[in-house]
CSV table of C-alpha atoms in Angstrom, one decimal:
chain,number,residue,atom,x,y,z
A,219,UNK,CA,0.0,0.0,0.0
A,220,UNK,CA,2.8,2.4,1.5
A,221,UNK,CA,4.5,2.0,-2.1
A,222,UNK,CA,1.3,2.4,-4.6
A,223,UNK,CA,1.1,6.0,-2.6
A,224,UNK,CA,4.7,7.0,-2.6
A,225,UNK,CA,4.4,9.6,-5.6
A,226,UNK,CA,1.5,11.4,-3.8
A,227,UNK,CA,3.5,11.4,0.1
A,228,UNK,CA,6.3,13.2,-2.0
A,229,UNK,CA,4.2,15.6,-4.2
A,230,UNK,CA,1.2,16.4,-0.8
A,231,UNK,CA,3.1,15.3,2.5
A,232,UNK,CA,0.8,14.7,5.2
A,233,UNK,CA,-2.1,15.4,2.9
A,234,UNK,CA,-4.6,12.9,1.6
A,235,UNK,CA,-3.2,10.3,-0.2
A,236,UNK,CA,0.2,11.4,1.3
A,237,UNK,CA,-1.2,11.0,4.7
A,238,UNK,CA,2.0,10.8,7.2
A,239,UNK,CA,0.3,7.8,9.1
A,240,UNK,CA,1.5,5.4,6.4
A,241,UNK,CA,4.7,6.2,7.4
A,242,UNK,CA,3.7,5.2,10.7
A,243,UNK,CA,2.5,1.7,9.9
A,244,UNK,CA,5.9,0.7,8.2
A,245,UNK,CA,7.7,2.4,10.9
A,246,UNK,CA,5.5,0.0,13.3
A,247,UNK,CA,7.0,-2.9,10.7
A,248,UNK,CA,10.3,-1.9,10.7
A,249,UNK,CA,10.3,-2.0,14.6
A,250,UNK,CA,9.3,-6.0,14.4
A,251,UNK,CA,11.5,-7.7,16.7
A,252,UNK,CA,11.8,-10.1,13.4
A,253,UNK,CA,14.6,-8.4,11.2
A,254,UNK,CA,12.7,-9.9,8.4
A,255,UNK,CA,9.8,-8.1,8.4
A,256,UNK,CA,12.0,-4.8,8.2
A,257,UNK,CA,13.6,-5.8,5.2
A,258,UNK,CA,10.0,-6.1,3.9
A,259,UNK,CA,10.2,-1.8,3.6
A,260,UNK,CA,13.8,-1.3,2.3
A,261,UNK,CA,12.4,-1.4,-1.0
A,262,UNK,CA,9.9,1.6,-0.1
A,263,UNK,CA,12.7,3.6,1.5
A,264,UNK,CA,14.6,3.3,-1.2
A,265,UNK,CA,12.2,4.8,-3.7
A,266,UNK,CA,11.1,7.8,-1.5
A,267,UNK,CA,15.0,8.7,-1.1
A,268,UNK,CA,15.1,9.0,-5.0
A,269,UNK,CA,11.8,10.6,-5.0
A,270,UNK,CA,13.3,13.1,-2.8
A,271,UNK,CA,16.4,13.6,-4.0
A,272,UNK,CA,15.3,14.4,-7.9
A,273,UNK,CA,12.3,17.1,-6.3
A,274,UNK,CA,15.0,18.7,-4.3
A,275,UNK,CA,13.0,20.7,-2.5
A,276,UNK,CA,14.7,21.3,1.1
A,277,UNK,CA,11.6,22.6,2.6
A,278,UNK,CA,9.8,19.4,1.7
A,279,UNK,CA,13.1,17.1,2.6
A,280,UNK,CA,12.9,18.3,6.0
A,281,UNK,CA,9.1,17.0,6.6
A,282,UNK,CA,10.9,13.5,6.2
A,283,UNK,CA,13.6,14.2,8.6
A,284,UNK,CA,11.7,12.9,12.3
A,285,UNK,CA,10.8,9.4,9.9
A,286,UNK,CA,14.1,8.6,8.6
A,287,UNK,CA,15.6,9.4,12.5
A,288,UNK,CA,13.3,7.0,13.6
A,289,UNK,CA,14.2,4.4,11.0
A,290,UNK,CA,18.0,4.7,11.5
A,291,UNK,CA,17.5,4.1,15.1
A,292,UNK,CA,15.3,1.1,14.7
A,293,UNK,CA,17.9,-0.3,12.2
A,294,UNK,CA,20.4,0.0,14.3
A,295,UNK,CA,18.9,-1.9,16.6
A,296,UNK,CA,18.3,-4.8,14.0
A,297,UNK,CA,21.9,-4.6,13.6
A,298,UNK,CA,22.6,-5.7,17.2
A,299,UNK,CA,24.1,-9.4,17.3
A,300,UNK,CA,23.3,-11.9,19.8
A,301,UNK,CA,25.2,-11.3,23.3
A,302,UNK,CA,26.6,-14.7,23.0
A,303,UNK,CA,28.6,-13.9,19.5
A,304,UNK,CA,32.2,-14.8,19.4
A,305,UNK,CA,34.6,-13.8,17.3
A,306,UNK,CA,33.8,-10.6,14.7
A,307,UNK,CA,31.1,-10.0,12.8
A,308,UNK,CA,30.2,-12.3,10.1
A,309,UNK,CA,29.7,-11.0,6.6
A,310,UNK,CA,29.0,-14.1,5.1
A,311,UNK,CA,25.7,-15.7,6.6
A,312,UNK,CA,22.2,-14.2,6.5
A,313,UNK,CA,22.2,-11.9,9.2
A,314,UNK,CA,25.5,-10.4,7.9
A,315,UNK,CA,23.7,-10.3,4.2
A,316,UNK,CA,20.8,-7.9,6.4
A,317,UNK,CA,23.2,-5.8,8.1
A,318,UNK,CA,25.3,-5.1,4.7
A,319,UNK,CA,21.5,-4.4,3.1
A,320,UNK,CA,21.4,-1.8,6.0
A,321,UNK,CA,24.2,0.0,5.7
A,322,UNK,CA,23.2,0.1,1.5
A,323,UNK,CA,20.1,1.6,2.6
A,324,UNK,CA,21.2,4.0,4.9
A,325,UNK,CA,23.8,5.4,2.8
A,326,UNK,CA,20.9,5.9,0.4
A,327,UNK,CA,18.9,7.7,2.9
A,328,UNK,CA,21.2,10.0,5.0
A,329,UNK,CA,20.8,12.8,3.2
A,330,UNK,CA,17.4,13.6,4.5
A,331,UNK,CA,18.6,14.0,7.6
A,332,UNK,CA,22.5,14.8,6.9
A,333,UNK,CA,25.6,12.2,7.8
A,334,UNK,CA,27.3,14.8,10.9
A,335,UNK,CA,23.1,14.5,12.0
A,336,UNK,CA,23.0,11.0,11.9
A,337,UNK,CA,26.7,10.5,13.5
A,338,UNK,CA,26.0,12.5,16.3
A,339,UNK,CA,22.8,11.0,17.1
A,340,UNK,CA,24.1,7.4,17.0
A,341,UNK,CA,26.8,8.7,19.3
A,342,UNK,CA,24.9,10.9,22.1
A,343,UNK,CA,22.8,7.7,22.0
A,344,UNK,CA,25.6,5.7,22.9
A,345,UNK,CA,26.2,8.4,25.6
A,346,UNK,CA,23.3,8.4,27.5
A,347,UNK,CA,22.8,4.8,28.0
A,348,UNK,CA,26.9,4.4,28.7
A,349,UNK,CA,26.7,2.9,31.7
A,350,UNK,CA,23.8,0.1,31.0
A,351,UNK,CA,24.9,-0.2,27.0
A,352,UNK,CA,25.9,-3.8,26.5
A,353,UNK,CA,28.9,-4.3,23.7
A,354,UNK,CA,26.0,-6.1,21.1
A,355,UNK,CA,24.7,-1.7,21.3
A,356,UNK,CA,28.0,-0.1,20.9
A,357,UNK,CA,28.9,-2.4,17.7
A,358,UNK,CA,25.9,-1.3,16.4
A,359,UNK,CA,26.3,2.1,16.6
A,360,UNK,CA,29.5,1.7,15.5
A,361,UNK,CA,28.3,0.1,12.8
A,362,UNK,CA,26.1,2.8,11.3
A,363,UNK,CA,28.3,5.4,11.9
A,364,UNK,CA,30.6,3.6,9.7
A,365,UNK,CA,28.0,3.3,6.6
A,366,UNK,CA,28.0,7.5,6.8
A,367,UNK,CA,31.9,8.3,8.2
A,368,UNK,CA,32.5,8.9,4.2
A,369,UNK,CA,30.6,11.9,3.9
A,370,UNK,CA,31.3,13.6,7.4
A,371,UNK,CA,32.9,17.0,6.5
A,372,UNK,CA,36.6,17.0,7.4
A,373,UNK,CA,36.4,20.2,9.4
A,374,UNK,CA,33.7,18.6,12.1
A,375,UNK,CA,35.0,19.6,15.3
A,376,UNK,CA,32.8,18.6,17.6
A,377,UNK,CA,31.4,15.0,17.6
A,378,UNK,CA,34.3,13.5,15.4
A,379,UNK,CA,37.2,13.6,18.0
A,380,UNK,CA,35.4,12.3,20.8
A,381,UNK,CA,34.4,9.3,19.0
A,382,UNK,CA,38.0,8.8,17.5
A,383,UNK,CA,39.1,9.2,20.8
A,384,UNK,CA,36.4,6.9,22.1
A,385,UNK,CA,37.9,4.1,19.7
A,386,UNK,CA,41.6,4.9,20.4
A,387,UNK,CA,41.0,4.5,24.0
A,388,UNK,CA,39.1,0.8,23.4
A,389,UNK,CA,40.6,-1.3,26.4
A,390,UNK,CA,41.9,-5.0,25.1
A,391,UNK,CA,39.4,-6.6,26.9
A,392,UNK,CA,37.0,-5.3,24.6
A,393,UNK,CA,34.7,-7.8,22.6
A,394,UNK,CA,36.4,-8.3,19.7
A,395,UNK,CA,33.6,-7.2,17.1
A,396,UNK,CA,33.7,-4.1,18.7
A,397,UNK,CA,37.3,-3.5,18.4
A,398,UNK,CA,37.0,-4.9,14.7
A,399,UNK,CA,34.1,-2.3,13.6
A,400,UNK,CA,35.6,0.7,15.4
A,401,UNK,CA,38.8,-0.4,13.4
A,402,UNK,CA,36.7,0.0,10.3
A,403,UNK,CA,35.4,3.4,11.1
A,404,UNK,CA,38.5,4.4,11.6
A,405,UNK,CA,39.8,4.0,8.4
A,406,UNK,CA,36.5,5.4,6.9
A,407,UNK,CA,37.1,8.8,8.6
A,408,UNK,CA,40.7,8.8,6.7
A,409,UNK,CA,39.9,12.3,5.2
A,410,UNK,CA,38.7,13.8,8.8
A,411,UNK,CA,42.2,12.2,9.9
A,412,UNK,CA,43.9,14.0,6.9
A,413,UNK,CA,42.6,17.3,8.2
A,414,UNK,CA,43.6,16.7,11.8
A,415,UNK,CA,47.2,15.1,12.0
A,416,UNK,CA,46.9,15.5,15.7
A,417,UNK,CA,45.6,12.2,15.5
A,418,UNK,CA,47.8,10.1,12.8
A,419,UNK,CA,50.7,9.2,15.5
A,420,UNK,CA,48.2,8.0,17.8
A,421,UNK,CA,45.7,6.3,14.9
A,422,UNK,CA,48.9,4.9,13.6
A,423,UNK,CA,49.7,3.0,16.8
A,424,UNK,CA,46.8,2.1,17.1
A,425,UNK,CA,46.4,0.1,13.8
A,426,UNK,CA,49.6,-1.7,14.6
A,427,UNK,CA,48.4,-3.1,17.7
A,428,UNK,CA,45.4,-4.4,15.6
A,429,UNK,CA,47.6,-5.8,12.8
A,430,UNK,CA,49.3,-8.0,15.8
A,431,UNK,CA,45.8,-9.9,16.3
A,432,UNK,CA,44.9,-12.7,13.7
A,433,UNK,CA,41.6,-11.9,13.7
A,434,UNK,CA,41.6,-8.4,13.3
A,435,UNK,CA,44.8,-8.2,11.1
A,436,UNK,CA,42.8,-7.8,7.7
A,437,UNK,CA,40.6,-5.0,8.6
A,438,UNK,CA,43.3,-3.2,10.3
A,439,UNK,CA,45.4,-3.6,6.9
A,440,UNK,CA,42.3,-2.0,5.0
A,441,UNK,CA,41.8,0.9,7.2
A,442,UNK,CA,45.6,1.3,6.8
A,443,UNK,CA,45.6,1.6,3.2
A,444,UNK,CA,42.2,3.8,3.5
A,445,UNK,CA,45.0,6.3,5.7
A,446,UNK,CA,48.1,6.1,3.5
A,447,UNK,CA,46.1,6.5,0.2
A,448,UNK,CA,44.2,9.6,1.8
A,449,UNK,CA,47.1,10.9,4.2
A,450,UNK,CA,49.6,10.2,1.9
A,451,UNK,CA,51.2,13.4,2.1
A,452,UNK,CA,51.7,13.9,5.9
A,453,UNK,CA,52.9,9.8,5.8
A,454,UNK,CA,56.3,10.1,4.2
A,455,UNK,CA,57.5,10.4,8.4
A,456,UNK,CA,56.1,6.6,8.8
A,457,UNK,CA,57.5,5.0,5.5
A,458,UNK,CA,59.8,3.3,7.5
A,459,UNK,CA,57.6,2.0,9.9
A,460,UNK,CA,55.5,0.8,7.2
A,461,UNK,CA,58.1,-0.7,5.9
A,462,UNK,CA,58.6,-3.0,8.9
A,463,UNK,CA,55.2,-4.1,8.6
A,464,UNK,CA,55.5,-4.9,4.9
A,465,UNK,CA,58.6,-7.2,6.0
A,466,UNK,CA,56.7,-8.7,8.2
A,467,UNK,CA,53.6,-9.0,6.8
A,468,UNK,CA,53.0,-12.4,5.9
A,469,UNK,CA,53.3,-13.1,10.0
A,470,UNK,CA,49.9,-10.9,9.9
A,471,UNK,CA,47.7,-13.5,8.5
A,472,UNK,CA,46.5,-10.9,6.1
A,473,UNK,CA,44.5,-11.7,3.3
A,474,UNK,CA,46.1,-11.4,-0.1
A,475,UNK,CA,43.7,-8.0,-1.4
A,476,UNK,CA,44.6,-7.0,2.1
A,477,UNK,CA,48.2,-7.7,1.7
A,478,UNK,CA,48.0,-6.2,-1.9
A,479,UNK,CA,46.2,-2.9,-0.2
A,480,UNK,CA,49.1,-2.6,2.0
A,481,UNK,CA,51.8,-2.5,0.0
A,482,UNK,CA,49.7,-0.1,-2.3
A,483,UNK,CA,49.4,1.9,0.3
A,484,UNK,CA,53.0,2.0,1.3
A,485,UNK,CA,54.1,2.5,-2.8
A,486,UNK,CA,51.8,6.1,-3.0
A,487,UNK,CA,53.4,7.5,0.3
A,488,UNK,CA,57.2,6.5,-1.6
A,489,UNK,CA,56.5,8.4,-4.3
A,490,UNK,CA,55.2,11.7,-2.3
A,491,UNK,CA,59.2,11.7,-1.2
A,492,UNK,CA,62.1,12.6,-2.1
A,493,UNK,CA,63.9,11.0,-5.3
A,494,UNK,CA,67.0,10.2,-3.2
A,495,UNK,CA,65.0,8.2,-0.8
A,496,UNK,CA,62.7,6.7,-3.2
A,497,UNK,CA,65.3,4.5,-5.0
A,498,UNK,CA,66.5,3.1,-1.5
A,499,UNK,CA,62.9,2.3,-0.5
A,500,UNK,CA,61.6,0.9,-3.7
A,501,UNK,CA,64.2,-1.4,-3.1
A,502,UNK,CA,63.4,-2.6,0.1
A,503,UNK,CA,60.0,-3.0,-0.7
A,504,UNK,CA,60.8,-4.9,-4.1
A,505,UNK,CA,63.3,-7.8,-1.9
A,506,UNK,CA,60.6,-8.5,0.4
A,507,UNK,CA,58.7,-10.1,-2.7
A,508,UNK,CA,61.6,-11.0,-4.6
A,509,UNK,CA,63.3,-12.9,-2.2
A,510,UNK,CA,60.6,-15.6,-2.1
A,511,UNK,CA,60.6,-16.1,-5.5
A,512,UNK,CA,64.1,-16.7,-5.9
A,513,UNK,CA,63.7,-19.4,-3.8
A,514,UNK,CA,60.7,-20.5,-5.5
A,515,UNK,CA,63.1,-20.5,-8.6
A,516,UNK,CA,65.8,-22.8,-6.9
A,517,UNK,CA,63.3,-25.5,-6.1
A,518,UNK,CA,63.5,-28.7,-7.8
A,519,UNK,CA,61.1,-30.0,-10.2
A,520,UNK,CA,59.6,-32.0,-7.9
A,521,UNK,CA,59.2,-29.3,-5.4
A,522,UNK,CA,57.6,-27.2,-7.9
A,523,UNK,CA,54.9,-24.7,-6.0
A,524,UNK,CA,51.0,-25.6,-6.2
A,525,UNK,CA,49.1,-23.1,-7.6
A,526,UNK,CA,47.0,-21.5,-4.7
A,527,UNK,CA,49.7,-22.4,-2.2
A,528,UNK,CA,51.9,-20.3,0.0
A,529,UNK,CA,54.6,-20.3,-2.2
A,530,UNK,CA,52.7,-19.8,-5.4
A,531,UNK,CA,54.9,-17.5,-7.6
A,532,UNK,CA,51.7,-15.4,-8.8
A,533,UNK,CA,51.4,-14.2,-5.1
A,534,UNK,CA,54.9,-12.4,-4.9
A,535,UNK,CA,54.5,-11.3,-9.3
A,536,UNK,CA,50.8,-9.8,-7.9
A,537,UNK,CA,52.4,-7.4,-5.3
A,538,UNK,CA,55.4,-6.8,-7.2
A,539,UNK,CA,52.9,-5.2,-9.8
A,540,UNK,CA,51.0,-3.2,-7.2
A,541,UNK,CA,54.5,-1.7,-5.8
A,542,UNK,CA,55.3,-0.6,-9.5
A,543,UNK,CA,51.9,0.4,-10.3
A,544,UNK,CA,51.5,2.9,-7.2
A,545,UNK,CA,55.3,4.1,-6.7
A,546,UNK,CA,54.8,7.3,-8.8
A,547,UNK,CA,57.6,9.7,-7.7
A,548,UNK,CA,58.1,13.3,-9.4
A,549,UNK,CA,60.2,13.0,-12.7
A,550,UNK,CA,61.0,15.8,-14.5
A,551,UNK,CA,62.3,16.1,-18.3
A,552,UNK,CA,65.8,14.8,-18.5
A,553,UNK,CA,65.8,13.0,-15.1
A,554,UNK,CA,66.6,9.7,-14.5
A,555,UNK,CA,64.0,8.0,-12.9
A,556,UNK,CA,64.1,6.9,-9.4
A,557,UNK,CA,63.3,3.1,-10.0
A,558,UNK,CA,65.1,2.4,-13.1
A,559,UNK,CA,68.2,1.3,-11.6
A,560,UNK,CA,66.1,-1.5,-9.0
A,561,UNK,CA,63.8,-2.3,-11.9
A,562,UNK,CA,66.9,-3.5,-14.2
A,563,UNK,CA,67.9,-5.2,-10.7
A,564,UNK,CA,64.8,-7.2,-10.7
């Protein structure tokens, strides 16, 4: 029903056809303890969003605004996992399908009410129920403000720090999906982070402690690219550091887009310095994947590598070809470029 009157709730809000208590039933759905029966209305949300966003009327927009608060909350609470969950969050089975079909939607939909709007309201909920909120409700809100960090305006001053801080501060006896999703928004507010170095050293350290944990290693290594891709500039202090972690990378347990990210990460803060240290790092970054496939090449026949295994060649060729892909250092007319000379060495 909701959907057959969607054109006439955007075109006479609250009017007739467009009466506001439709809005009310599927807000009444979408608060079903049954996650289920909220999916049922994504497809309705989705359409008045559009709706919306080609009459671009602000005026009218803003009549939405209470409906679509009250729908992020109630998602948010379908997001919650069960108090007995080990382990991080699981993308792969139904109820991680739901939760990724959430965040779809709500990226869709924020602009009704604004990202900073939404961000700030999952976080003073957060705030007011601190001392009773179990860990299921902090991943949560965690978790939405993740699907919105992305379009939070890098000179937010207010609500951004505290929640960085909030993460940064994350005891190690925190439940793991916890630490996992606030790892994740961190490297979705990469651009905030870019406008407000203060917080790199401390970001940075942060990261590495999560890289040290099996479990978490692989987000940590995405947020980390998500950092040196947008920070690359202010990075060229850490290269070194990263560099360590590229040598030891394969102790991570990182998976190999993860792995790859990494190293493209580390590659575009190389070629933001200068020439003379660009030469020496492309190197070191070049034996780390060289070195295993010299070895690979001094195997017998009949130790020859499976494909798909540890020692597969195509794994060391892949992130040799990110690291040359991504190094892209200043050259100008008549110069020699920095890489040549490792590149012949290769």
């Amino acid at each position: 029903m909701a959907e057959s009157f969607i054109q006439a709730i955007v075109d006479s809000p609250n009017q007739g056809f467009g009466d506001f208590r439709i809005l009310e039933l599927l807000l009444t759905c979408v608060g079903h303890y049954q996650y289920e029966v909220a999916d049922i209305t994504f497809n309705f949300w989705y359409r008045l969003s559009e709706l919306l966003y080609q009459k671009n009327v602000q005026i009218v927009t803003d009549l939405f605004k209470p409906y679509i608060e009250r729908l992020i909350v109630a998602l948010c609470r379908h997001c919650e996992m069960d108090l007995d969950h080990e382990g991080i969050p699981d993308g792969d089975d139904e109820f991680g399908d739901f939760r990724t079909r959430v965040s779809e939607l709500i990226k869709d939909i924020v602009f009704i009410i604004g990202s900073s709007a939404c961000f700030s309201q999952m976080f003073h909920n957060l705030k007011s129920q601190s001392s009773i909120a179990t860990w299921t409700v902090t991943e949560a809100a965690l978790y939405v403000m993740t699907a919105v960090a992305k379009n939070i305006l890098p000179e937010e001053s207010h609500i951004v720090p505290e929640v960085v801080q909030s993460i940064l501060s994350l005891p190690e006896s925190t439940h793991i999906a916890v630490r996992y999703t606030g790892i994740q928004l961190i490297g979705e507010l990469s651009e905030w982070i870019d406008l407000h170095p203060q917080f790199l050293d401390p970001v940075l350290q942060f990261l590495l402690s999560g890289l040290q944990h099996q479990k978490l290693s692989t987000i940590t290594a995405n947020s980390l690219q998500n950092i040196c891709q947008i920070c690359r500039d202010k990075m060229t202090g850490h290269f070194q550091g990263l560099l360590h972690i590229v040598q030891s990378m394969d102790s991570f347990h990182l998976s190999n887009d993860a792995a790859l990210g990494l190293l493209k990460g580390s590659a575009l803060i190389l070629g933001r310095m200068p020439n003379e240290k660009v030469t020496e790092g492309f190197k070191e970054l070049c034996l780390v994947q060289v070195n295993p496939l010299n070895e690979v090449l001094g195997q017998s026949v009949e130790n020859k590598p499976k494909q798909g295994s540890d020692s597969d060649p195509t794994i060391w060729l892949d992130r040799l070809a990110a690291i040359f892909r991504h190094t892209n250092p200043t050259v100008v007319n008549g110069q020699i470029h920095p890489c040549q000379t490792v590149i012949h060495e290769v």
